[in-house]
């Protein structure tokens, strides 16, 4: 997929902002696009980790309880990732349209169109919704990992008890205490990519929060640009007074009555 910074309209808008004395805002917009690129890369990486889990489950033979639980967890997470991907796609389309419209408005209204466009960027709500979605994915993943860890330990403990009971029935001495905290091959094979997915989502979450910060700074810069200085305000007031002089005092229009 094309990087956000490679979009022609967005690139042209950043260059225009720099040429019009809005270098700081252009740099902030550049940071915003980089953060959105990071978000998409991490989202693709999480999807890849889930595919690794599905392949591991498919090659593990007849499904056991922990496998069925894991398959359900992966399916649930894939649905959430699809929702995040749709939000990112909508955000990409919105940003491209916004840049194209701003370039057109600049041709008609000049530099003032840039300040108005930054105020009307209107992506903060979308980013906050993405942030909420990431948080939900992370919570589901962590809960699923914890549950699989518990199930694995319970199965290993049960196996250790059966081993001890078998030795006792055969008249053998007590078995050497087994380490039931050591993850088995299957468990480690599916938990490793899930743990990596949590780290990927954490990186995506950090990039989303950084993007929200960039949007807030762009909006603040646009508001500051629109707010006139004290000198400008006085000049505008003076010009307004000059254009609308105060009316002269009303004079008595009635002729004085003749003395009788």
CSV table of C-alpha atoms in Angstrom, one decimal:
chain,number,residue,atom,x,y,z
A,1,UNK,CA,0.0,0.0,0.0
A,2,UNK,CA,1.2,3.5,-0.8
A,3,UNK,CA,2.8,5.3,2.1
A,4,UNK,CA,0.8,8.3,3.4
A,5,UNK,CA,3.6,10.7,2.5
A,6,UNK,CA,3.7,9.5,-1.1
A,7,UNK,CA,0.1,10.8,-1.8
A,8,UNK,CA,0.6,13.5,-4.4
A,9,UNK,CA,-2.0,15.9,-3.0
A,10,UNK,CA,-0.6,15.6,0.5
A,11,UNK,CA,2.9,16.0,-0.7
A,12,UNK,CA,1.9,19.1,-2.7
A,13,UNK,CA,0.1,20.5,0.3
A,14,UNK,CA,3.1,20.1,2.6
A,15,UNK,CA,5.3,21.9,0.1
A,16,UNK,CA,2.8,24.7,-0.3
A,17,UNK,CA,2.6,25.2,3.4
A,18,UNK,CA,6.3,25.5,3.7
A,19,UNK,CA,6.4,28.0,0.8
A,20,UNK,CA,3.7,30.1,2.5
A,21,UNK,CA,5.6,30.5,5.7
A,22,UNK,CA,3.9,27.6,7.5
A,23,UNK,CA,7.0,25.5,7.9
A,24,UNK,CA,6.2,24.4,11.4
A,25,UNK,CA,2.7,23.3,10.4
A,26,UNK,CA,4.2,21.5,7.4
A,27,UNK,CA,6.6,19.6,9.6
A,28,UNK,CA,3.8,18.7,12.0
A,29,UNK,CA,1.7,17.4,9.1
A,30,UNK,CA,4.7,15.4,8.0
A,31,UNK,CA,5.0,13.8,11.5
A,32,UNK,CA,1.3,13.0,11.4
A,33,UNK,CA,1.6,11.2,8.1
A,34,UNK,CA,4.6,9.2,9.5
A,35,UNK,CA,2.7,8.2,12.5
A,36,UNK,CA,-0.2,7.0,10.4
A,37,UNK,CA,2.3,5.0,8.3
A,38,UNK,CA,3.5,3.4,11.5
A,39,UNK,CA,0.0,2.6,12.6
A,40,UNK,CA,-0.7,0.7,9.3
A,41,UNK,CA,2.6,-1.2,9.4
A,42,UNK,CA,1.9,-2.4,12.9
A,43,UNK,CA,-1.6,-3.4,12.0
A,44,UNK,CA,-0.3,-5.5,9.1
A,45,UNK,CA,2.2,-7.1,11.4
A,46,UNK,CA,-0.5,-8.0,14.0
A,47,UNK,CA,-2.5,-9.7,11.2
A,48,UNK,CA,0.7,-11.6,10.2
A,49,UNK,CA,1.2,-12.9,13.7
A,50,UNK,CA,-2.4,-14.1,13.8
A,51,UNK,CA,-1.9,-16.0,10.6
A,52,UNK,CA,1.1,-17.7,12.2
A,53,UNK,CA,-1.2,-18.9,15.0
A,54,UNK,CA,-3.8,-20.2,12.6
A,55,UNK,CA,-1.1,-22.2,10.7
A,56,UNK,CA,0.1,-23.6,14.0
A,57,UNK,CA,-3.5,-24.6,15.0
A,58,UNK,CA,-4.1,-26.2,11.6
A,59,UNK,CA,-1.0,-28.4,11.9
A,60,UNK,CA,-1.6,-29.5,15.5
A,61,UNK,CA,-3.9,-32.5,14.8
A,62,UNK,CA,-7.3,-33.2,16.5
A,63,UNK,CA,-8.4,-30.0,18.3
A,64,UNK,CA,-8.0,-30.0,22.1
A,65,UNK,CA,-9.8,-27.6,24.5
A,66,UNK,CA,-7.0,-25.0,24.4
A,67,UNK,CA,-6.8,-25.3,20.6
A,68,UNK,CA,-10.6,-24.6,20.3
A,69,UNK,CA,-10.3,-21.7,22.7
A,70,UNK,CA,-7.3,-20.3,20.7
A,71,UNK,CA,-9.2,-20.7,17.4
A,72,UNK,CA,-12.1,-18.7,18.8
A,73,UNK,CA,-9.8,-16.0,20.1
A,74,UNK,CA,-8.1,-15.6,16.8
A,75,UNK,CA,-11.4,-15.3,14.9
A,76,UNK,CA,-12.6,-12.7,17.4
A,77,UNK,CA,-9.4,-10.7,17.0
A,78,UNK,CA,-9.4,-10.9,13.2
A,79,UNK,CA,-12.9,-9.3,13.3
A,80,UNK,CA,-11.6,-6.4,15.5
A,81,UNK,CA,-8.6,-5.9,13.2
A,82,UNK,CA,-10.9,-5.7,10.2
A,83,UNK,CA,-12.7,-2.9,11.9
A,84,UNK,CA,-9.5,-1.1,12.6
A,85,UNK,CA,-8.4,-1.6,9.0
A,86,UNK,CA,-11.7,-0.1,7.7
A,87,UNK,CA,-11.2,3.0,10.0
A,88,UNK,CA,-7.7,3.4,8.7
A,89,UNK,CA,-8.8,3.1,5.1
A,90,UNK,CA,-11.6,5.7,5.7
A,91,UNK,CA,-9.0,8.0,7.3
A,92,UNK,CA,-6.7,7.7,4.4
A,93,UNK,CA,-9.5,8.6,1.9
A,94,UNK,CA,-10.5,11.5,4.1
A,95,UNK,CA,-7.0,12.9,4.3
A,96,UNK,CA,-6.5,12.6,0.5
A,97,UNK,CA,-9.8,14.4,-0.2
A,98,UNK,CA,-8.9,17.1,2.4
A,99,UNK,CA,-5.6,17.8,0.8
A,100,UNK,CA,-7.1,18.0,-2.7
A,101,UNK,CA,-9.8,20.4,-1.6
A,102,UNK,CA,-7.4,22.6,0.3
A,103,UNK,CA,-5.2,23.0,-2.8
A,104,UNK,CA,-8.2,24.1,-4.7
A,105,UNK,CA,-9.3,26.5,-2.0
A,106,UNK,CA,-5.8,28.0,-1.9
A,107,UNK,CA,-6.1,29.0,-5.6
A,108,UNK,CA,-9.3,31.0,-4.8
A,109,UNK,CA,-8.6,32.4,-1.3
A,110,UNK,CA,-4.9,32.4,-0.9
A,111,UNK,CA,-3.0,31.6,2.4
A,112,UNK,CA,-6.1,32.1,4.5
A,113,UNK,CA,-7.4,28.9,3.1
A,114,UNK,CA,-4.6,26.9,4.7
A,115,UNK,CA,-5.4,28.1,8.2
A,116,UNK,CA,-9.1,27.3,7.7
A,117,UNK,CA,-8.2,23.9,6.3
A,118,UNK,CA,-6.0,23.0,9.3
A,119,UNK,CA,-8.9,24.0,11.6
A,120,UNK,CA,-11.3,21.7,9.6
A,121,UNK,CA,-8.9,18.7,9.4
A,122,UNK,CA,-11.4,16.8,11.5
A,123,UNK,CA,-9.6,13.5,12.1
A,124,UNK,CA,-9.1,13.6,15.9
A,125,UNK,CA,-12.4,11.7,16.5
A,126,UNK,CA,-11.4,9.0,14.1
A,127,UNK,CA,-8.0,8.6,15.7
A,128,UNK,CA,-9.6,8.4,19.1
A,129,UNK,CA,-11.9,5.7,17.9
A,130,UNK,CA,-8.9,3.8,16.5
A,131,UNK,CA,-7.2,4.2,19.9
A,132,UNK,CA,-10.2,2.7,21.6
A,133,UNK,CA,-10.3,-0.2,19.2
A,134,UNK,CA,-6.6,-0.9,19.8
A,135,UNK,CA,-7.2,-0.9,23.5
A,136,UNK,CA,-9.9,-3.5,23.1
A,137,UNK,CA,-7.7,-5.7,21.0
A,138,UNK,CA,-4.9,-5.6,23.5
A,139,UNK,CA,-7.2,-6.4,26.4
A,140,UNK,CA,-8.7,-9.4,24.5
A,141,UNK,CA,-5.2,-10.6,23.6
A,142,UNK,CA,-3.8,-10.4,27.1
A,143,UNK,CA,-6.9,-12.1,28.5
A,144,UNK,CA,-6.6,-14.9,25.9
A,145,UNK,CA,-2.9,-15.3,26.6
A,146,UNK,CA,-3.5,-15.5,30.3
A,147,UNK,CA,-6.3,-18.1,29.8
A,148,UNK,CA,-4.1,-20.3,27.6
A,149,UNK,CA,-1.3,-20.1,30.1
A,150,UNK,CA,-3.7,-21.3,32.8
A,151,UNK,CA,-5.1,-24.1,30.6
A,152,UNK,CA,-1.6,-25.3,29.8
A,153,UNK,CA,-0.5,-25.4,33.4
A,154,UNK,CA,-3.7,-27.2,34.4
A,155,UNK,CA,-3.1,-29.8,31.8
A,156,UNK,CA,0.6,-30.3,32.8
A,157,UNK,CA,-0.4,-30.6,36.4
A,158,UNK,CA,-3.0,-33.2,35.5
A,159,UNK,CA,-0.4,-35.1,33.5
A,160,UNK,CA,2.0,-35.0,36.5
A,161,UNK,CA,-0.7,-36.4,38.8
A,162,UNK,CA,-1.4,-39.2,36.4
A,163,UNK,CA,2.3,-40.0,36.1
A,164,UNK,CA,2.6,-40.2,39.9
A,165,UNK,CA,-0.5,-42.3,40.2
A,166,UNK,CA,0.8,-44.7,37.6
A,167,UNK,CA,4.1,-45.2,39.4
A,168,UNK,CA,2.2,-45.8,42.7
A,169,UNK,CA,0.0,-48.4,41.1
A,170,UNK,CA,3.1,-50.2,39.7
A,171,UNK,CA,4.7,-50.2,43.2
A,172,UNK,CA,7.4,-47.7,42.2
A,173,UNK,CA,8.7,-44.9,44.3
A,174,UNK,CA,7.4,-41.3,44.0
A,175,UNK,CA,8.1,-39.6,40.7
A,176,UNK,CA,10.6,-36.8,40.4
A,177,UNK,CA,8.7,-33.6,40.8
A,178,UNK,CA,7.9,-32.2,37.3
A,179,UNK,CA,8.1,-28.5,36.4
A,180,UNK,CA,4.6,-27.8,35.4
A,181,UNK,CA,5.4,-24.1,34.7
A,182,UNK,CA,7.4,-25.0,31.6
A,183,UNK,CA,5.3,-24.4,28.4
A,184,UNK,CA,4.9,-27.2,26.0
A,185,UNK,CA,5.8,-27.0,22.3
A,186,UNK,CA,2.3,-26.3,21.2
A,187,UNK,CA,1.6,-23.7,23.8
A,188,UNK,CA,4.8,-21.8,23.2
A,189,UNK,CA,4.3,-22.1,19.4
A,190,UNK,CA,1.0,-20.2,19.6
A,191,UNK,CA,1.7,-17.9,22.5
A,192,UNK,CA,4.9,-16.5,21.1
A,193,UNK,CA,3.2,-14.8,18.1
A,194,UNK,CA,0.3,-13.6,20.3
A,195,UNK,CA,2.8,-12.0,22.6
A,196,UNK,CA,4.5,-10.4,19.6
A,197,UNK,CA,1.0,-9.2,18.5
A,198,UNK,CA,0.5,-7.4,21.9
A,199,UNK,CA,3.8,-5.6,21.4
A,200,UNK,CA,2.8,-4.6,17.9
A,201,UNK,CA,-0.5,-3.3,19.1
A,202,UNK,CA,1.3,-1.3,21.8
A,203,UNK,CA,3.5,0.3,19.2
A,204,UNK,CA,0.4,1.1,17.1
A,205,UNK,CA,-1.3,2.6,20.1
A,206,UNK,CA,1.7,4.8,20.8
A,207,UNK,CA,1.7,6.0,17.2
A,208,UNK,CA,-2.0,6.7,17.4
A,209,UNK,CA,-1.5,8.8,20.6
A,210,UNK,CA,1.3,10.7,18.9
A,211,UNK,CA,-0.9,11.3,15.9
A,212,UNK,CA,-3.6,12.8,18.1
A,213,UNK,CA,-1.0,15.1,19.6
A,214,UNK,CA,0.0,16.2,16.1
A,215,UNK,CA,-3.6,17.0,15.2
A,216,UNK,CA,-4.1,19.0,18.3
A,217,UNK,CA,-1.0,21.1,17.6
A,218,UNK,CA,-2.1,21.7,14.0
A,219,UNK,CA,-5.5,22.9,15.3
A,220,UNK,CA,-3.9,25.2,17.9
A,221,UNK,CA,-1.6,26.7,15.2
A,222,UNK,CA,-4.5,27.4,13.0
A,223,UNK,CA,-6.4,29.1,15.8
A,224,UNK,CA,-3.4,31.2,16.7
A,225,UNK,CA,-3.1,32.2,13.0
A,226,UNK,CA,-6.7,33.3,12.8
A,227,UNK,CA,-6.6,35.4,16.1
A,228,UNK,CA,-5.6,39.0,15.2
A,229,UNK,CA,-2.9,40.7,17.3
A,230,UNK,CA,-3.7,43.8,19.4
A,231,UNK,CA,-2.2,46.1,16.8
A,232,UNK,CA,-4.2,44.4,14.0
A,233,UNK,CA,-7.4,44.7,16.1
A,234,UNK,CA,-6.8,48.4,16.8
A,235,UNK,CA,-6.1,49.0,13.1
A,236,UNK,CA,-9.3,47.2,12.2
A,237,UNK,CA,-11.3,49.2,14.7
A,238,UNK,CA,-9.8,52.5,13.4
A,239,UNK,CA,-10.7,51.5,9.8
A,240,UNK,CA,-14.2,50.6,10.9
A,241,UNK,CA,-14.7,54.0,12.6
A,242,UNK,CA,-13.3,55.9,9.6
A,243,UNK,CA,-15.7,54.0,7.3
A,244,UNK,CA,-18.7,54.8,9.4
A,245,UNK,CA,-18.4,58.3,10.9
A,246,UNK,CA,-20.6,59.3,13.8
A,247,UNK,CA,-23.8,61.2,12.7
A,248,UNK,CA,-23.9,64.9,13.3
A,249,UNK,CA,-26.2,66.2,16.1
A,250,UNK,CA,-29.8,66.6,15.0
A,251,UNK,CA,-30.9,70.2,14.5
A,252,UNK,CA,-34.3,71.6,15.1
A,253,UNK,CA,-36.1,71.5,11.8
A,254,UNK,CA,-39.1,73.4,13.0
A,255,UNK,CA,-39.1,77.1,12.1
A,256,UNK,CA,-39.5,79.3,15.0
A,257,UNK,CA,-43.1,80.4,15.3
A,258,UNK,CA,-43.8,84.0,14.5
A,259,UNK,CA,-44.4,86.2,17.4
A,260,UNK,CA,-48.1,87.1,17.8
